[in-house]
Amino acid sequence: MALGYSGGHGVLKHDGPWAGFVTDIRVSSDRRTSVTVSCNVDKQDPGAVSEAIGRVQT
């Protein structure tokens, strides 16, 4: 779990693999949103997808 910024907004992030899935979870309390992306292939980058979705929401 990590605290950081995405697009100038505070974000709580967590990522990692589990049981054949790779997942990225991001919660932004100042934007009152959360994004969860889960891929069932370990060669994907759900963090990049979460980041792209976050940019669309601004």
PDB file of C-alpha atoms in Angstrom:
ATOM      1  CA  MET A   1       0.000   0.000   0.000  1.00  0.00           C
ATOM      2  CA  ALA A   2       1.326   3.436  -0.883  1.00  0.00           C
ATOM      3  CA  LEU A   3       0.270   7.069  -0.700  1.00  0.00           C
ATOM      4  CA  GLY A   4       0.998   9.250  -3.694  1.00  0.00           C
ATOM      5  CA  TYR A   5      -0.362  11.695  -6.239  1.00  0.00           C
ATOM      6  CA  SER A   6      -1.987  11.118  -9.611  1.00  0.00           C
ATOM      7  CA  GLY A   7      -2.949  14.096 -11.734  1.00  0.00           C
ATOM      8  CA  GLY A   8      -2.407  16.400  -8.764  1.00  0.00           C
ATOM      9  CA  HIS A   9      -4.819  14.461  -6.536  1.00  0.00           C
ATOM     10  CA  GLY A  10      -3.931  12.421  -3.467  1.00  0.00           C
ATOM     11  CA  VAL A  11      -4.232   8.661  -4.059  1.00  0.00           C
ATOM     12  CA  LEU A  12      -3.986   5.538  -1.912  1.00  0.00           C
ATOM     13  CA  LYS A  13      -2.698   2.673  -4.103  1.00  0.00           C
ATOM     14  CA  HIS A  14      -2.248  -1.066  -3.747  1.00  0.00           C
ATOM     15  CA  ASP A  15      -1.306  -3.609  -6.385  1.00  0.00           C
ATOM     16  CA  GLY A  16      -0.179  -7.176  -6.663  1.00  0.00           C
ATOM     17  CA  PRO A  17      -0.858 -10.684  -7.918  1.00  0.00           C
ATOM     18  CA  TRP A  18      -3.171 -13.264  -6.357  1.00  0.00           C
ATOM     19  CA  ALA A  19      -4.541 -16.591  -7.624  1.00  0.00           C
ATOM     20  CA  GLY A  20      -3.902 -15.946 -11.325  1.00  0.00           C
ATOM     21  CA  PHE A  21      -4.936 -12.289 -11.294  1.00  0.00           C
ATOM     22  CA  VAL A  22      -2.976  -9.032 -11.267  1.00  0.00           C
ATOM     23  CA  THR A  23      -4.879  -6.187  -9.625  1.00  0.00           C
ATOM     24  CA  ASP A  24      -4.456  -2.460  -9.030  1.00  0.00           C
ATOM     25  CA  ILE A  25      -6.670  -0.520  -6.604  1.00  0.00           C
ATOM     26  CA  ARG A  26      -6.619   3.277  -6.297  1.00  0.00           C
ATOM     27  CA  VAL A  27      -8.724   5.414  -3.960  1.00  0.00           C
ATOM     28  CA  SER A  28      -8.808   9.219  -4.126  1.00  0.00           C
ATOM     29  CA  SER A  29     -10.635  10.758  -1.170  1.00  0.00           C
ATOM     30  CA  ASP A  30     -10.359  14.324  -2.479  1.00  0.00           C
ATOM     31  CA  ARG A  31     -12.059  13.280  -5.762  1.00  0.00           C
ATOM     32  CA  ARG A  32     -14.351  10.805  -3.951  1.00  0.00           C
ATOM     33  CA  THR A  33     -13.567   8.052  -6.462  1.00  0.00           C
ATOM     34  CA  SER A  34     -11.976   4.643  -6.563  1.00  0.00           C
ATOM     35  CA  VAL A  35     -10.748   2.512  -9.461  1.00  0.00           C
ATOM     36  CA  THR A  36     -10.081  -1.224  -9.372  1.00  0.00           C
ATOM     37  CA  VAL A  37      -8.639  -3.034 -12.383  1.00  0.00           C
ATOM     38  CA  SER A  38      -8.089  -6.787 -12.329  1.00  0.00           C
ATOM     39  CA  CYS A  39      -6.505  -8.796 -15.171  1.00  0.00           C
ATOM     40  CA  ASN A  40      -6.466 -12.578 -15.369  1.00  0.00           C
ATOM     41  CA  VAL A  41      -3.168 -12.574 -17.295  1.00  0.00           C
ATOM     42  CA  ASP A  42       0.014 -11.765 -15.356  1.00  0.00           C
ATOM     43  CA  LYS A  43       1.713 -10.025 -18.298  1.00  0.00           C
ATOM     44  CA  GLN A  44      -0.748  -7.106 -18.203  1.00  0.00           C
ATOM     45  CA  ASP A  45      -0.277  -3.782 -16.390  1.00  0.00           C
ATOM     46  CA  PRO A  46      -3.480  -2.911 -14.504  1.00  0.00           C
ATOM     47  CA  GLY A  47      -1.717   0.114 -12.973  1.00  0.00           C
ATOM     48  CA  ALA A  48      -1.420   1.721 -16.408  1.00  0.00           C
ATOM     49  CA  VAL A  49      -5.138   1.142 -17.016  1.00  0.00           C
ATOM     50  CA  SER A  50      -6.025   2.626 -13.593  1.00  0.00           C
ATOM     51  CA  GLU A  51      -3.875   5.660 -14.355  1.00  0.00           C
ATOM     52  CA  ALA A  52      -5.586   6.156 -17.744  1.00  0.00           C
ATOM     53  CA  ILE A  53      -9.051   5.896 -16.162  1.00  0.00           C
ATOM     54  CA  GLY A  54      -8.003   8.443 -13.535  1.00  0.00           C
ATOM     55  CA  ARG A  55      -6.977  10.894 -16.252  1.00  0.00           C
ATOM     56  CA  VAL A  56     -10.402  10.577 -17.912  1.00  0.00           C
ATOM     57  CA  GLN A  57     -12.159  11.380 -14.623  1.00  0.00           C
ATOM     58  CA  THR A  58     -10.479  14.782 -14.235  1.00  0.00           C
TER      59      THR A  58
END
